[in-house]
Short mmCIF file of C-alpha atoms in Angstrom, two decimals:
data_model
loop_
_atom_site.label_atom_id
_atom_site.label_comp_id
_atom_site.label_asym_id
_atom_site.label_seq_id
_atom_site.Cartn_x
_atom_site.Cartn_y
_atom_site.Cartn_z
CA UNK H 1181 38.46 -75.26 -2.84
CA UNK H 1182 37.29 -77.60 -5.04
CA UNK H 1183 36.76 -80.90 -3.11
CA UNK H 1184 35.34 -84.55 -3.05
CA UNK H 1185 34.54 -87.18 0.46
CA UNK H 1186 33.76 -90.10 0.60
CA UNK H 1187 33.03 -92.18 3.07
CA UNK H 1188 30.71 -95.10 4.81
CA UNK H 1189 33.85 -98.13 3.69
CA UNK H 1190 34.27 -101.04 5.88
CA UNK H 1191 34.48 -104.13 6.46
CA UNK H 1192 31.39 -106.38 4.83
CA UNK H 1193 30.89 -110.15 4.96
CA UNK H 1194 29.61 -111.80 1.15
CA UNK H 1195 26.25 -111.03 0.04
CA UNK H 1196 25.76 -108.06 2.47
CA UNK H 1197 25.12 -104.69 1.67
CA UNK H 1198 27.12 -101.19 1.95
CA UNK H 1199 26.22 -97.79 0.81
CA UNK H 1200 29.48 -95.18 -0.20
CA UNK H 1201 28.83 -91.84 -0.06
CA UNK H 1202 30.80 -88.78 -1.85
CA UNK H 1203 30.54 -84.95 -0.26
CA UNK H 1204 31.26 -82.53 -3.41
CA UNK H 1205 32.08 -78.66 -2.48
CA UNK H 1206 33.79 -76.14 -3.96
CA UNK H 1207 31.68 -76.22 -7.38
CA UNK H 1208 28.07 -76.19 -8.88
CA UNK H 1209 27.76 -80.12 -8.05
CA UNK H 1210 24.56 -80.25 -10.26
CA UNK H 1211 26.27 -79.14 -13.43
CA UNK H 1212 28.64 -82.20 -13.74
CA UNK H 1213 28.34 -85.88 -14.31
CA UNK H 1214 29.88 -88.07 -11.86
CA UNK H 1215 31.84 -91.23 -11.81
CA UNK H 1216 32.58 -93.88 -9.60
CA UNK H 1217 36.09 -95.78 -9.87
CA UNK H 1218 37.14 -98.87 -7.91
CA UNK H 1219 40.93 -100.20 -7.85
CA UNK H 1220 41.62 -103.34 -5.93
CA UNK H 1221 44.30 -103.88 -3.67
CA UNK H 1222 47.35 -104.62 -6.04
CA UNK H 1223 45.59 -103.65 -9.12
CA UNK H 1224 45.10 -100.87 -12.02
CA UNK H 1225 41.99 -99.09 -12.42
CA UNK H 1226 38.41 -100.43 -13.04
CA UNK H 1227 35.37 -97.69 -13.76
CA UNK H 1228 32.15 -98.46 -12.00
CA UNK H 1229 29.59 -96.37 -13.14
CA UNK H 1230 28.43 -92.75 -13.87
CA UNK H 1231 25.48 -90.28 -13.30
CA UNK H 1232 23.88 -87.75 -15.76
CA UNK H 1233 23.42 -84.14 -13.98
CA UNK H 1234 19.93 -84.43 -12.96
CA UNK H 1235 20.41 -88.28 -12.70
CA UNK H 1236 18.58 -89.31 -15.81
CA UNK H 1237 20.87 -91.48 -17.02
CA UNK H 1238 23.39 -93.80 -15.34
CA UNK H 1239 25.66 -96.68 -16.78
CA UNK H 1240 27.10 -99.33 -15.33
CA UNK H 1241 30.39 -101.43 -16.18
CA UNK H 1242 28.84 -105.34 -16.93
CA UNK H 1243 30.25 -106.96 -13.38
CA UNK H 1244 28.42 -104.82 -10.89
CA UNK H 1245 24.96 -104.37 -13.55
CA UNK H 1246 21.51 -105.48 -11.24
CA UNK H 1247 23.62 -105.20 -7.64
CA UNK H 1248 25.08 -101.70 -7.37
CA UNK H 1249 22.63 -98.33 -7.89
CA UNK H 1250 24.68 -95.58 -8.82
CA UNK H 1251 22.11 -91.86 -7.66
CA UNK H 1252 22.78 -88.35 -6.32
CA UNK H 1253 20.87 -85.62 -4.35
CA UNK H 1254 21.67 -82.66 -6.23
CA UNK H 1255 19.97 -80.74 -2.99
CA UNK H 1256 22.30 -82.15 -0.68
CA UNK H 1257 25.85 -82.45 -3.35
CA UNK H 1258 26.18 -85.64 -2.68
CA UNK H 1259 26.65 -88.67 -4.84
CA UNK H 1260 25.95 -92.07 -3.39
CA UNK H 1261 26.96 -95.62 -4.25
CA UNK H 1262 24.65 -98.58 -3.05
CA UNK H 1263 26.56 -101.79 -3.43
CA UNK H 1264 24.06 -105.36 -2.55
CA UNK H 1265 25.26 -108.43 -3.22
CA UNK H 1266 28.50 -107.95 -2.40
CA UNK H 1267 31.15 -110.51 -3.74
CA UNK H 1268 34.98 -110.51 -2.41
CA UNK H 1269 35.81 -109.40 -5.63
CA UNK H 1270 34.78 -106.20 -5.03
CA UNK H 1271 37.37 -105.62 -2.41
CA UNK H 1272 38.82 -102.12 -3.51
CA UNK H 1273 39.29 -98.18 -2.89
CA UNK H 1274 36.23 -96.73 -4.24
CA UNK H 1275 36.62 -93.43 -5.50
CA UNK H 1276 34.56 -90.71 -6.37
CA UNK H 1277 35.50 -88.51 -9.70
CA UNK H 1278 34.06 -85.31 -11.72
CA UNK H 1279 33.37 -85.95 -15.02
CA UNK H 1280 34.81 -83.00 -16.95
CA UNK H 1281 35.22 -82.27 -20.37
CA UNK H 1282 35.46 -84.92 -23.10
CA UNK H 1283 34.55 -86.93 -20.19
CA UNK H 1284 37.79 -86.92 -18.45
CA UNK H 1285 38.06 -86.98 -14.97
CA UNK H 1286 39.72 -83.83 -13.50
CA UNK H 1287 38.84 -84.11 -9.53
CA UNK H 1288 38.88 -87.27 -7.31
CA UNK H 1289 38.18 -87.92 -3.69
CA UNK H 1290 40.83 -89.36 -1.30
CA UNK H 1291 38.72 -92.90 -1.82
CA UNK H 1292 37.06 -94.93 0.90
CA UNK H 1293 37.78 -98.69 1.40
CA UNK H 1294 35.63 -101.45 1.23
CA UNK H 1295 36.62 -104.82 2.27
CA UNK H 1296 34.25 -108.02 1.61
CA UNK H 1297 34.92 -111.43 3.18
CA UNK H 1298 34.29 -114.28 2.25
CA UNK O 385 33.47 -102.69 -24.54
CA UNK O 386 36.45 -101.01 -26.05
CA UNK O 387 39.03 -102.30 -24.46
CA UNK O 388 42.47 -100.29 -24.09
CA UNK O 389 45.83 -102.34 -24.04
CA UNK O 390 48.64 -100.34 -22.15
CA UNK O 391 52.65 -101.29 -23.11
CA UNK O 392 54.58 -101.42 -21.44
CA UNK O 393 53.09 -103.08 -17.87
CA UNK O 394 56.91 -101.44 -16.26
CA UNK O 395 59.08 -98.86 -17.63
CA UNK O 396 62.92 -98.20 -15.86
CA UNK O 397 64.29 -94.79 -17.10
CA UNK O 398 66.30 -92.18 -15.46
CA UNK O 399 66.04 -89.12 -14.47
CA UNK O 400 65.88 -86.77 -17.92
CA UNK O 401 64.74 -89.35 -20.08
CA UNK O 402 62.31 -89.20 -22.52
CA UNK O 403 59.42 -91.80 -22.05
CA UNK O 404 56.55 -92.59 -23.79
CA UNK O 405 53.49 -95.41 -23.07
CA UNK O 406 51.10 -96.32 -25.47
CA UNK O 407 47.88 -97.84 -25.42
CA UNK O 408 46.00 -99.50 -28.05
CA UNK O 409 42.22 -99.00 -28.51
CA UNK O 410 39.98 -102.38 -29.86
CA UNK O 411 37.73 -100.03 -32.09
CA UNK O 412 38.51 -97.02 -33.62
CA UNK O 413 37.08 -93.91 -31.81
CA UNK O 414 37.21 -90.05 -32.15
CA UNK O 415 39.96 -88.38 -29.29
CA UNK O 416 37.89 -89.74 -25.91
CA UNK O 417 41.28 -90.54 -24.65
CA UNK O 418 42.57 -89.37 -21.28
CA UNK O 419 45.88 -89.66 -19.49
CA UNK O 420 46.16 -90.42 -15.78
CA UNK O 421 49.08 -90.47 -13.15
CA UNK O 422 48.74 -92.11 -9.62
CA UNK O 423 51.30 -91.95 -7.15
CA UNK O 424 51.41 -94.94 -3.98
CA UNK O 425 48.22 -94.34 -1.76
CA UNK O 426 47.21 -90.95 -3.78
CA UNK O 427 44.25 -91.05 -6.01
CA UNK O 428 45.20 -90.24 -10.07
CA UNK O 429 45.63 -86.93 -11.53
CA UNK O 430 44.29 -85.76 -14.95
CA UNK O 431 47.21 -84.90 -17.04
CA UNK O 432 45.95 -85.02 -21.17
CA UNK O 433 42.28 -85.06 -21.91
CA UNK O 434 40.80 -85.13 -25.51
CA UNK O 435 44.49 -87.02 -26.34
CA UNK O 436 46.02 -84.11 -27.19
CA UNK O 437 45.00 -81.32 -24.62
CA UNK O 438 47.12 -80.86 -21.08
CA UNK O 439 45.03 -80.45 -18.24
CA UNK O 440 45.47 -77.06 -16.47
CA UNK O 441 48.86 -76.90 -14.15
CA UNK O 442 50.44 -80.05 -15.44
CA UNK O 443 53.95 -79.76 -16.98
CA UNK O 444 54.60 -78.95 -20.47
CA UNK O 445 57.10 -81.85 -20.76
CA UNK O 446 53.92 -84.05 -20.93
CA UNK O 447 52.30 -84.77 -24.00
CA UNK O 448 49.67 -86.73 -26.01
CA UNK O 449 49.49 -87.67 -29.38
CA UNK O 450 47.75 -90.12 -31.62
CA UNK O 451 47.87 -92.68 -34.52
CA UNK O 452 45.07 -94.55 -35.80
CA UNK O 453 43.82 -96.49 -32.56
CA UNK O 454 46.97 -95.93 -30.75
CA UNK O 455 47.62 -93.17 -27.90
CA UNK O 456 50.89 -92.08 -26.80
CA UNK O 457 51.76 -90.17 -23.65
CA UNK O 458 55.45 -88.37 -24.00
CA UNK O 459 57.02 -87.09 -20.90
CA UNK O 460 59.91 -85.28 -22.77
CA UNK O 461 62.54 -85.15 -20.03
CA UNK O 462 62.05 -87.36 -17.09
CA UNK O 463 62.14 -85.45 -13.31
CA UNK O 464 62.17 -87.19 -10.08
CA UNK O 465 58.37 -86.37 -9.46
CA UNK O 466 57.39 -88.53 -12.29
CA UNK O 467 58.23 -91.94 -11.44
CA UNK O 468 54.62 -93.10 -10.83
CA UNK O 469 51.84 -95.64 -12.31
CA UNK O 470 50.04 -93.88 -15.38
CA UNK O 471 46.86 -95.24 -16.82
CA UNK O 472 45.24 -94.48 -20.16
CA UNK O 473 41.05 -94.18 -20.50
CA UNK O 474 38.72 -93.87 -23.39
CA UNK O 475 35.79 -92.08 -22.57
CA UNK O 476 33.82 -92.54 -25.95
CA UNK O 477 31.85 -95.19 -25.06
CA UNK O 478 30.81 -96.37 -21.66
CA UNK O 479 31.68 -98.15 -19.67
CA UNK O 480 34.67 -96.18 -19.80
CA UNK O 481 37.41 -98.45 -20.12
CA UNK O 482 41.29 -97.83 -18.26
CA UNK O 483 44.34 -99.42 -19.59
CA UNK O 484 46.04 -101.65 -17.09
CA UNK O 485 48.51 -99.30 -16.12
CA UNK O 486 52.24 -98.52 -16.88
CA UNK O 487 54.47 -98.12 -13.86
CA UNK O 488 57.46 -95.79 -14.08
CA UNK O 489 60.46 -96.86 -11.91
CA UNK O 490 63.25 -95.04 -11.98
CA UNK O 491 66.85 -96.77 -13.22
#
């Protein structure tokens, strides 16, 4: 079964740290991009950032560019999130996503949740 | 950023309707343009990729089509299982841009 965790959410005050992880199975994990997506509480949407196969290239969307580090270990199929500098607007479901074709994304994780105080 | 512009924000229809949502891109673009349903608490579900193309094991009664900058999902006759928040995305140029979301509701 094809299949995506993730996990390491909680509970964060401002300006600390927290690193998401995502468990892929189920597939060749090192033939696919992958995506993050975020969706606050309330809210639509928001992507985060992606990963190239072999983690070559990575993009960011503007608001999280210079404090979150999108990376994966192919080795291990697993695709990790580091978020620093955490703001309360970052308070969401994080969820992991395969890119498939045209860059759709055709399989998501249950999403982990990461609350930031203030 | 492209940015996508989803109408309607709420939809009521009932049960055999036929619905559609559109979303508006800022910039023209080639078919990068994906459909997306979320139920409460789930995460979304691919349902058109490439604009036109349904995703494997979703209903025939959805459908994608496209004018200029403007992307329409059809669901051609309404069941209960569809009354849910769906979300457009372009995926031609990153960051990758969702449309604020259309939720269904039913009547």
């Amino acid at each position: 079964e094809v299949q995506l965790v993730e996990s390491g959410g909680g509970l964060v005050q401002s300006g600390g740290s927290l690193r998401l992880s995502c468990a892929a199975s189920g597939f060749t994990f090192s033939s696919y991009w992958m995506t993050w997506v975020r969706q606050a509480p309330g809210k639509g949407l928001e992507w985060v950032a992606n990963i190239k196969q072999e983690g070559s290239e990575k993009y960011y969307v503007d608001s999280v560019k210079g404090r979150f580090t999108i990376s994966r270990d192919n080795a291990k199929n697993s695709l990790y999130l580091q978020m620093n500098s955490l703001r309360a607007e970052d308070t969401a479901v994080y969820y992991c996503a395969r890119d498939w074709g045209w860059a759709s994304l055709d399989v998501w994780g249950q999403g982990t949740t990461v609350t930031v105080s203030s | 950023d492209i940015q996508m512009t989803q109408s309607p924000s709420s939809l009521s229809a009932s049960v055999g309707d036929r619905v559609t949502i559109t979303c508006r891109a800022s910039q023209n673009f080639s078919s990068y343009l994906n459909w997306y349903q979320q139920k409460p608490g789930k995460a979304p579900n691919l349902l058109i990729y490439a604009a036109f193309s349904l995703q494997s094991g979703v209903p025939s009664r959805f459908s994608g089509s496209r004018s200029g900058t403007d992307f329409t999902l059809t669901i051609s006759s309404l069941q209960p299982e569809d009354f849910a928040t769906y979300y457009c995305q372009q995926s031609y140029s990153s960051p990758y841009t969702f449309g604020q979301g259309t939720k269904l509701e039913i009547k």
